[in-house]
């Protein structure tokens, strides 16, 4: 397990899986160890995945100052990691709450990003946020599932403040509630630093107007990857996320929820690799001006909330 030092001296760990060109990966949770990402459905067969354990998670040390768990305070960690990896420009993939960190990194260091993939990403850094009604609307799409009748009332009660978190509604976060999904859920509590997660979205973490303005300098192509059945974000919110970038494409995976690499690994890997491999002969030009925004192209038809 490789280790490097963050600018404040905190020792941070990351994990290498697979071979080929490096794809740097930021986990969500918020503040869940990168272990839950596995090999991203087989993506490690096509890229060398470098999966960062954010400070205080997995193999990374807890910082001396807990205030540095806040999302914007961790941008310097990502930049130190890039330099440690020896990458002039990097391909960067982020999942869920990690999308906030990746967005802030791209805004602060646009010249260091070659390609950016945001998988079911939380768009709070852009001033956008999934609402309770977003999540309930997505949940209603699952009304034909055998577990729906028991899960939906508990989910609605929790989202509207009338009930506590209940594991009965975890199936809404997965496109298929099968043994693989259950195995994925089981270690979540062990993998997550709850104190850090509470601080991650702390007051002052985001300045959406400034972030949107800074992203105008981003020349890197961006893939915003959504799940058809995900409530956070729903495809429409993902489309609005894509509009914040100069050169972005929206892809919606059919039948997928918040962890699309588990729901249909082959589809997920095919889409991600196609994006990463596109125009590789031209995307090394770091001096090109920002591209025109692409129209969204659709492929296919709070608490412990993954975010």
PDB file of C-alpha atoms in Angstrom, residues 54-301:
ATOM      1  CA  UNK A  54      -9.117  10.186   1.813  1.00  0.00           C
ATOM      2  CA  UNK A  55      -7.621  11.409   5.095  1.00  0.00           C
ATOM      3  CA  UNK A  56      -8.920   9.465   8.077  1.00  0.00           C
ATOM      4  CA  UNK A  57     -10.236   6.571   5.980  1.00  0.00           C
ATOM      5  CA  UNK A  58      -8.842   3.173   5.028  1.00  0.00           C
ATOM      6  CA  UNK A  59      -5.064   3.169   5.267  1.00  0.00           C
ATOM      7  CA  UNK A  60      -4.763   6.957   5.553  1.00  0.00           C
ATOM      8  CA  UNK A  61      -3.952   8.623   8.859  1.00  0.00           C
ATOM      9  CA  UNK A  62      -6.300  10.914  10.739  1.00  0.00           C
ATOM     10  CA  UNK A  63      -5.235  14.566  10.453  1.00  0.00           C
ATOM     11  CA  UNK A  64      -4.147  16.632  13.428  1.00  0.00           C
ATOM     12  CA  UNK A  65      -6.883  19.135  12.570  1.00  0.00           C
ATOM     13  CA  UNK A  66     -10.327  17.556  11.998  1.00  0.00           C
ATOM     14  CA  UNK A  67     -11.416  20.726  10.180  1.00  0.00           C
ATOM     15  CA  UNK A  68      -9.349  19.497   7.221  1.00  0.00           C
ATOM     16  CA  UNK A  69     -11.967  16.820   6.565  1.00  0.00           C
ATOM     17  CA  UNK A  70     -13.996  19.530   4.835  1.00  0.00           C
ATOM     18  CA  UNK A  71     -14.189  18.866   1.122  1.00  0.00           C
ATOM     19  CA  UNK A  72     -12.437  22.022  -0.115  1.00  0.00           C
ATOM     20  CA  UNK A  73      -9.600  21.497   2.365  1.00  0.00           C
ATOM     21  CA  UNK A  74      -8.774  18.187   0.671  1.00  0.00           C
ATOM     22  CA  UNK A  75      -8.110  19.638  -2.785  1.00  0.00           C
ATOM     23  CA  UNK A  76      -4.460  20.116  -1.821  1.00  0.00           C
ATOM     24  CA  UNK A  77      -4.300  16.399  -0.955  1.00  0.00           C
ATOM     25  CA  UNK A  78      -5.354  15.507  -4.495  1.00  0.00           C
ATOM     26  CA  UNK A  79      -2.785  17.862  -6.020  1.00  0.00           C
ATOM     27  CA  UNK A  80      -0.027  16.391  -3.821  1.00  0.00           C
ATOM     28  CA  UNK A  81      -1.158  12.914  -4.891  1.00  0.00           C
ATOM     29  CA  UNK A  82      -0.968  13.861  -8.584  1.00  0.00           C
ATOM     30  CA  UNK A  83       2.586  15.103  -8.128  1.00  0.00           C
ATOM     31  CA  UNK A  84       3.484  11.956  -6.184  1.00  0.00           C
ATOM     32  CA  UNK A  85       2.116   9.788  -9.006  1.00  0.00           C
ATOM     33  CA  UNK A  86       4.314  11.671 -11.458  1.00  0.00           C
ATOM     34  CA  UNK A  87       1.417  12.695 -13.703  1.00  0.00           C
ATOM     35  CA  UNK A  88       1.651  16.003 -15.556  1.00  0.00           C
ATOM     36  CA  UNK A  89      -2.065  15.717 -16.343  1.00  0.00           C
ATOM     37  CA  UNK A  90      -4.284  12.993 -15.016  1.00  0.00           C
ATOM     38  CA  UNK A  91      -7.399  11.107 -15.915  1.00  0.00           C
ATOM     39  CA  UNK A  92      -9.621  11.445 -12.843  1.00  0.00           C
ATOM     40  CA  UNK A  93     -12.734   9.468 -11.897  1.00  0.00           C
ATOM     41  CA  UNK A  94     -14.852  10.301  -8.861  1.00  0.00           C
ATOM     42  CA  UNK A  95     -17.879   8.593  -7.382  1.00  0.00           C
ATOM     43  CA  UNK A  96     -20.762  10.118  -5.439  1.00  0.00           C
ATOM     44  CA  UNK A  97     -19.526  12.625  -2.808  1.00  0.00           C
ATOM     45  CA  UNK A  98     -16.073  12.322  -4.351  1.00  0.00           C
ATOM     46  CA  UNK A  99     -17.536  14.237  -7.278  1.00  0.00           C
ATOM     47  CA  UNK A 100     -17.551  17.380  -5.129  1.00  0.00           C
ATOM     48  CA  UNK A 101     -13.846  17.021  -4.472  1.00  0.00           C
ATOM     49  CA  UNK A 102     -13.083  16.293  -8.125  1.00  0.00           C
ATOM     50  CA  UNK A 103     -15.102  19.320  -9.241  1.00  0.00           C
ATOM     51  CA  UNK A 104     -13.271  21.614  -6.833  1.00  0.00           C
ATOM     52  CA  UNK A 105      -9.950  20.135  -7.955  1.00  0.00           C
ATOM     53  CA  UNK A 106     -10.794  20.718 -11.629  1.00  0.00           C
ATOM     54  CA  UNK A 107     -11.783  24.307 -10.844  1.00  0.00           C
ATOM     55  CA  UNK A 108      -8.570  25.013  -8.951  1.00  0.00           C
ATOM     56  CA  UNK A 109      -6.197  23.035 -11.184  1.00  0.00           C
ATOM     57  CA  UNK A 110      -7.828  22.839 -14.634  1.00  0.00           C
ATOM     58  CA  UNK A 111      -4.485  22.441 -16.369  1.00  0.00           C
ATOM     59  CA  UNK A 112      -3.819  19.209 -14.447  1.00  0.00           C
ATOM     60  CA  UNK A 113      -6.924  17.320 -15.622  1.00  0.00           C
ATOM     61  CA  UNK A 114      -6.801  15.404 -18.907  1.00  0.00           C
ATOM     62  CA  UNK A 115     -10.200  13.725 -18.620  1.00  0.00           C
ATOM     63  CA  UNK A 116     -12.780  13.776 -15.840  1.00  0.00           C
ATOM     64  CA  UNK A 117     -15.422  11.134 -15.099  1.00  0.00           C
ATOM     65  CA  UNK A 118     -18.139  11.913 -12.542  1.00  0.00           C
ATOM     66  CA  UNK A 119     -20.032   8.737 -11.613  1.00  0.00           C
ATOM     67  CA  UNK A 120     -23.426   9.291  -9.913  1.00  0.00           C
ATOM     68  CA  UNK A 121     -21.745  12.378  -8.520  1.00  0.00           C
ATOM     69  CA  UNK A 122     -23.030  14.736  -5.852  1.00  0.00           C
ATOM     70  CA  UNK A 123     -23.180  18.214  -7.495  1.00  0.00           C
ATOM     71  CA  UNK A 124     -23.180  20.314  -4.304  1.00  0.00           C
ATOM     72  CA  UNK A 125     -19.978  22.098  -5.357  1.00  0.00           C
ATOM     73  CA  UNK A 126     -22.018  23.587  -8.215  1.00  0.00           C
ATOM     74  CA  UNK A 127     -24.851  24.711  -5.973  1.00  0.00           C
ATOM     75  CA  UNK A 128     -27.029  21.759  -6.966  1.00  0.00           C
ATOM     76  CA  UNK A 129     -28.442  19.109  -4.665  1.00  0.00           C
ATOM     77  CA  UNK A 130     -30.766  16.127  -4.873  1.00  0.00           C
ATOM     78  CA  UNK A 131     -33.998  16.775  -2.973  1.00  0.00           C
ATOM     79  CA  UNK A 132     -36.161  14.366  -1.008  1.00  0.00           C
ATOM     80  CA  UNK A 133     -38.674  14.451  -3.844  1.00  0.00           C
ATOM     81  CA  UNK A 134     -35.927  13.571  -6.344  1.00  0.00           C
ATOM     82  CA  UNK A 135     -35.113  10.495  -4.318  1.00  0.00           C
ATOM     83  CA  UNK A 136     -38.746   9.517  -3.855  1.00  0.00           C
ATOM     84  CA  UNK A 137     -39.497   9.959  -7.563  1.00  0.00           C
ATOM     85  CA  UNK A 138     -36.620   7.641  -8.400  1.00  0.00           C
ATOM     86  CA  UNK A 139     -37.772   5.174  -5.749  1.00  0.00           C
ATOM     87  CA  UNK A 140     -41.251   5.021  -7.283  1.00  0.00           C
ATOM     88  CA  UNK A 141     -39.695   3.660 -10.477  1.00  0.00           C
ATOM     89  CA  UNK A 142     -39.025   0.470  -8.498  1.00  0.00           C
ATOM     90  CA  UNK A 143     -42.666  -0.188  -7.600  1.00  0.00           C
ATOM     91  CA  UNK A 144     -42.580  -3.592  -9.272  1.00  0.00           C
ATOM     92  CA  UNK A 145     -39.866  -4.917  -6.956  1.00  0.00           C
ATOM     93  CA  UNK A 146     -40.928  -7.490  -4.326  1.00  0.00           C
ATOM     94  CA  UNK A 147     -39.347  -5.431  -1.543  1.00  0.00           C
ATOM     95  CA  UNK A 148     -40.939  -2.101  -2.588  1.00  0.00           C
ATOM     96  CA  UNK A 149     -44.077  -2.235  -0.404  1.00  0.00           C
ATOM     97  CA  UNK A 150     -42.027  -2.533   2.762  1.00  0.00           C
ATOM     98  CA  UNK A 151     -39.138  -0.294   1.730  1.00  0.00           C
ATOM     99  CA  UNK A 152     -40.921   2.750   0.294  1.00  0.00           C
ATOM    100  CA  UNK A 153     -42.869   3.903   3.411  1.00  0.00           C
ATOM    101  CA  UNK A 154     -39.716   3.676   5.525  1.00  0.00           C
ATOM    102  CA  UNK A 155     -37.719   5.558   2.885  1.00  0.00           C
ATOM    103  CA  UNK A 156     -40.348   8.302   2.616  1.00  0.00           C
ATOM    104  CA  UNK A 157     -40.556   8.656   6.391  1.00  0.00           C
ATOM    105  CA  UNK A 158     -36.781   9.001   6.699  1.00  0.00           C
ATOM    106  CA  UNK A 159     -36.453  11.514   3.874  1.00  0.00           C
ATOM    107  CA  UNK A 160     -39.258  13.690   5.222  1.00  0.00           C
ATOM    108  CA  UNK A 161     -37.900  13.673   8.775  1.00  0.00           C
ATOM    109  CA  UNK A 162     -40.448  11.366  10.318  1.00  0.00           C
ATOM    110  CA  UNK A 163     -38.316   8.271  10.807  1.00  0.00           C
ATOM    111  CA  UNK A 164     -34.808   6.961  11.297  1.00  0.00           C
ATOM    112  CA  UNK A 165     -32.488   5.339   8.796  1.00  0.00           C
ATOM    113  CA  UNK A 166     -33.643   1.786   8.124  1.00  0.00           C
ATOM    114  CA  UNK A 167     -31.705  -0.842   6.218  1.00  0.00           C
ATOM    115  CA  UNK A 168     -34.985  -2.036   4.710  1.00  0.00           C
ATOM    116  CA  UNK A 169     -34.696   0.673   2.035  1.00  0.00           C
ATOM    117  CA  UNK A 170     -31.087   0.030   1.014  1.00  0.00           C
ATOM    118  CA  UNK A 171     -32.247  -1.767  -2.168  1.00  0.00           C
ATOM    119  CA  UNK A 172     -33.164   1.627  -3.647  1.00  0.00           C
ATOM    120  CA  UNK A 173     -29.460   2.397  -3.977  1.00  0.00           C
ATOM    121  CA  UNK A 174     -28.796  -0.659  -6.159  1.00  0.00           C
ATOM    122  CA  UNK A 175     -30.154  -1.566  -9.568  1.00  0.00           C
ATOM    123  CA  UNK A 176     -30.270  -5.201  -8.498  1.00  0.00           C
ATOM    124  CA  UNK A 177     -30.811  -6.221  -4.893  1.00  0.00           C
ATOM    125  CA  UNK A 178     -28.865  -9.473  -5.045  1.00  0.00           C
ATOM    126  CA  UNK A 179     -26.062 -11.191  -3.163  1.00  0.00           C
ATOM    127  CA  UNK A 180     -23.456  -8.873  -4.677  1.00  0.00           C
ATOM    128  CA  UNK A 181     -25.364  -5.805  -3.473  1.00  0.00           C
ATOM    129  CA  UNK A 182     -25.835  -7.252   0.021  1.00  0.00           C
ATOM    130  CA  UNK A 183     -22.125  -8.054   0.220  1.00  0.00           C
ATOM    131  CA  UNK A 184     -21.340  -4.497  -0.849  1.00  0.00           C
ATOM    132  CA  UNK A 185     -23.494  -3.014   1.911  1.00  0.00           C
ATOM    133  CA  UNK A 186     -22.193  -5.212   4.729  1.00  0.00           C
ATOM    134  CA  UNK A 187     -18.799  -3.490   5.345  1.00  0.00           C
ATOM    135  CA  UNK A 188     -20.056   0.076   4.837  1.00  0.00           C
ATOM    136  CA  UNK A 189     -20.065   1.037   8.517  1.00  0.00           C
ATOM    137  CA  UNK A 190     -16.524  -0.276   8.998  1.00  0.00           C
ATOM    138  CA  UNK A 191     -15.297   1.534   5.896  1.00  0.00           C
ATOM    139  CA  UNK A 192     -16.801   4.936   6.731  1.00  0.00           C
ATOM    140  CA  UNK A 193     -15.410   7.638   9.015  1.00  0.00           C
ATOM    141  CA  UNK A 194     -18.658   9.148  10.298  1.00  0.00           C
ATOM    142  CA  UNK A 195     -17.056  12.162  11.999  1.00  0.00           C
ATOM    143  CA  UNK A 196     -15.203  13.009   8.798  1.00  0.00           C
ATOM    144  CA  UNK A 197     -18.366  12.515   6.779  1.00  0.00           C
ATOM    145  CA  UNK A 198     -20.225  15.013   8.956  1.00  0.00           C
ATOM    146  CA  UNK A 199     -17.488  17.603   8.381  1.00  0.00           C
ATOM    147  CA  UNK A 200     -17.071  16.950   4.643  1.00  0.00           C
ATOM    148  CA  UNK A 201     -20.007  19.165   3.626  1.00  0.00           C
ATOM    149  CA  UNK A 202     -19.361  21.687   6.412  1.00  0.00           C
ATOM    150  CA  UNK A 203     -20.223  25.357   6.180  1.00  0.00           C
ATOM    151  CA  UNK A 204     -17.903  27.176   3.804  1.00  0.00           C
ATOM    152  CA  UNK A 205     -16.950  24.085   1.794  1.00  0.00           C
ATOM    153  CA  UNK A 206     -18.477  25.378  -1.426  1.00  0.00           C
ATOM    154  CA  UNK A 207     -18.625  28.658  -3.340  1.00  0.00           C
ATOM    155  CA  UNK A 208     -20.701  27.597  -6.363  1.00  0.00           C
ATOM    156  CA  UNK A 209     -20.509  30.854  -8.317  1.00  0.00           C
ATOM    157  CA  UNK A 210     -16.725  30.999  -8.047  1.00  0.00           C
ATOM    158  CA  UNK A 211     -16.416  27.317  -8.911  1.00  0.00           C
ATOM    159  CA  UNK A 212     -18.592  27.663 -12.001  1.00  0.00           C
ATOM    160  CA  UNK A 213     -16.553  30.657 -13.147  1.00  0.00           C
ATOM    161  CA  UNK A 214     -13.265  28.838 -12.629  1.00  0.00           C
ATOM    162  CA  UNK A 215     -14.472  25.804 -14.579  1.00  0.00           C
ATOM    163  CA  UNK A 216     -14.585  27.956 -17.719  1.00  0.00           C
ATOM    164  CA  UNK A 217     -10.824  27.361 -17.910  1.00  0.00           C
ATOM    165  CA  UNK A 218     -11.200  23.572 -17.949  1.00  0.00           C
ATOM    166  CA  UNK A 219     -10.238  22.182 -21.367  1.00  0.00           C
ATOM    167  CA  UNK A 220     -10.653  18.536 -20.340  1.00  0.00           C
ATOM    168  CA  UNK A 221     -13.584  16.514 -21.658  1.00  0.00           C
ATOM    169  CA  UNK A 222     -15.976  15.521 -18.871  1.00  0.00           C
ATOM    170  CA  UNK A 223     -18.260  12.495 -18.671  1.00  0.00           C
ATOM    171  CA  UNK A 224     -21.193  12.860 -16.273  1.00  0.00           C
ATOM    172  CA  UNK A 225     -22.372   9.300 -15.646  1.00  0.00           C
ATOM    173  CA  UNK A 226     -25.815   8.732 -14.133  1.00  0.00           C
ATOM    174  CA  UNK A 227     -27.957   5.740 -13.245  1.00  0.00           C
ATOM    175  CA  UNK A 228     -31.494   5.534 -14.629  1.00  0.00           C
ATOM    176  CA  UNK A 229     -32.893   4.632 -11.196  1.00  0.00           C
ATOM    177  CA  UNK A 230     -30.585   6.705  -9.009  1.00  0.00           C
ATOM    178  CA  UNK A 231     -32.204   9.379  -6.874  1.00  0.00           C
ATOM    179  CA  UNK A 232     -29.060  11.274  -6.060  1.00  0.00           C
ATOM    180  CA  UNK A 233     -28.559  12.492  -8.691  1.00  0.00           C
ATOM    181  CA  UNK A 234     -31.460  11.698 -10.988  1.00  0.00           C
ATOM    182  CA  UNK A 235     -30.589  11.939 -14.698  1.00  0.00           C
ATOM    183  CA  UNK A 236     -32.121  15.419 -14.962  1.00  0.00           C
ATOM    184  CA  UNK A 237     -29.918  16.722 -12.161  1.00  0.00           C
ATOM    185  CA  UNK A 238     -26.935  15.029 -13.811  1.00  0.00           C
ATOM    186  CA  UNK A 239     -27.812  16.879 -17.030  1.00  0.00           C
ATOM    187  CA  UNK A 240     -27.714  20.185 -15.141  1.00  0.00           C
ATOM    188  CA  UNK A 241     -24.350  19.154 -13.722  1.00  0.00           C
ATOM    189  CA  UNK A 242     -22.988  18.525 -17.223  1.00  0.00           C
ATOM    190  CA  UNK A 243     -24.087  21.999 -18.312  1.00  0.00           C
ATOM    191  CA  UNK A 244     -21.642  23.538 -15.807  1.00  0.00           C
ATOM    192  CA  UNK A 245     -18.630  22.259 -17.771  1.00  0.00           C
ATOM    193  CA  UNK A 246     -17.353  23.636 -21.084  1.00  0.00           C
ATOM    194  CA  UNK A 247     -17.047  20.194 -22.712  1.00  0.00           C
ATOM    195  CA  UNK A 248     -19.289  17.590 -21.088  1.00  0.00           C
ATOM    196  CA  UNK A 249     -21.293  14.556 -22.122  1.00  0.00           C
ATOM    197  CA  UNK A 250     -24.079  12.956 -20.082  1.00  0.00           C
ATOM    198  CA  UNK A 251     -24.492   9.192 -20.120  1.00  0.00           C
ATOM    199  CA  UNK A 252     -27.338   7.390 -18.339  1.00  0.00           C
ATOM    200  CA  UNK A 253     -26.904   3.676 -17.648  1.00  0.00           C
ATOM    201  CA  UNK A 254     -30.207   1.811 -18.009  1.00  0.00           C
ATOM    202  CA  UNK A 255     -31.367  -0.137 -14.960  1.00  0.00           C
ATOM    203  CA  UNK A 256     -28.598   1.265 -12.767  1.00  0.00           C
ATOM    204  CA  UNK A 257     -28.796   3.084  -9.455  1.00  0.00           C
ATOM    205  CA  UNK A 258     -26.020   4.599  -7.332  1.00  0.00           C
ATOM    206  CA  UNK A 259     -23.357   1.927  -7.917  1.00  0.00           C
ATOM    207  CA  UNK A 260     -23.589   1.267 -11.673  1.00  0.00           C
ATOM    208  CA  UNK A 261     -20.468  -0.891 -11.871  1.00  0.00           C
ATOM    209  CA  UNK A 262     -22.273  -3.468  -9.714  1.00  0.00           C
ATOM    210  CA  UNK A 263     -25.559  -3.273 -11.635  1.00  0.00           C
ATOM    211  CA  UNK A 264     -24.106  -3.997 -15.090  1.00  0.00           C
ATOM    212  CA  UNK A 265     -20.304  -4.237 -15.015  1.00  0.00           C
ATOM    213  CA  UNK A 266     -19.882  -4.830 -18.742  1.00  0.00           C
ATOM    214  CA  UNK A 267     -21.967  -1.808 -19.690  1.00  0.00           C
ATOM    215  CA  UNK A 268     -20.180   0.388 -17.166  1.00  0.00           C
ATOM    216  CA  UNK A 269     -16.690  -0.609 -18.254  1.00  0.00           C
ATOM    217  CA  UNK A 270     -17.526  -0.292 -21.942  1.00  0.00           C
ATOM    218  CA  UNK A 271     -18.817   3.269 -21.510  1.00  0.00           C
ATOM    219  CA  UNK A 272     -15.959   4.446 -19.309  1.00  0.00           C
ATOM    220  CA  UNK A 273     -13.229   2.947 -21.501  1.00  0.00           C
ATOM    221  CA  UNK A 274     -14.790   4.401 -24.654  1.00  0.00           C
ATOM    222  CA  UNK A 275     -14.717   7.856 -23.079  1.00  0.00           C
ATOM    223  CA  UNK A 276     -11.155   7.521 -21.793  1.00  0.00           C
ATOM    224  CA  UNK A 277      -9.908   6.224 -25.137  1.00  0.00           C
ATOM    225  CA  UNK A 278     -11.653   8.798 -27.321  1.00  0.00           C
ATOM    226  CA  UNK A 279      -9.382  11.144 -29.275  1.00  0.00           C
ATOM    227  CA  UNK A 280      -6.302  10.110 -27.332  1.00  0.00           C
ATOM    228  CA  UNK A 281      -4.122  11.482 -30.128  1.00  0.00           C
ATOM    229  CA  UNK A 282      -5.377  15.028 -29.532  1.00  0.00           C
ATOM    230  CA  UNK A 283      -6.194  15.293 -25.841  1.00  0.00           C
ATOM    231  CA  UNK A 284      -2.569  15.768 -24.794  1.00  0.00           C
ATOM    232  CA  UNK A 285      -2.672  19.375 -26.040  1.00  0.00           C
ATOM    233  CA  UNK A 286      -2.890  21.226 -22.746  1.00  0.00           C
ATOM    234  CA  UNK A 287      -2.781  24.622 -24.454  1.00  0.00           C
ATOM    235  CA  UNK A 288      -5.975  24.295 -26.483  1.00  0.00           C
ATOM    236  CA  UNK A 289      -8.768  26.702 -25.585  1.00  0.00           C
ATOM    237  CA  UNK A 290     -11.958  25.539 -23.865  1.00  0.00           C
ATOM    238  CA  UNK A 291     -14.183  23.546 -26.205  1.00  0.00           C
ATOM    239  CA  UNK A 292     -17.759  24.454 -26.889  1.00  0.00           C
ATOM    240  CA  UNK A 293     -20.226  22.830 -24.515  1.00  0.00           C
ATOM    241  CA  UNK A 294     -21.644  19.629 -25.953  1.00  0.00           C
ATOM    242  CA  UNK A 295     -25.363  18.929 -25.761  1.00  0.00           C
ATOM    243  CA  UNK A 296     -26.094  16.152 -23.289  1.00  0.00           C
ATOM    244  CA  UNK A 297     -25.955  12.763 -24.962  1.00  0.00           C
ATOM    245  CA  UNK A 298     -27.854   9.953 -23.260  1.00  0.00           C
ATOM    246  CA  UNK A 299     -26.698   6.358 -23.642  1.00  0.00           C
ATOM    247  CA  UNK A 300     -29.540   3.787 -23.402  1.00  0.00           C
ATOM    248  CA  UNK A 301     -32.947   4.495 -22.523  1.00  0.00           C
TER     249      UNK A 301
END
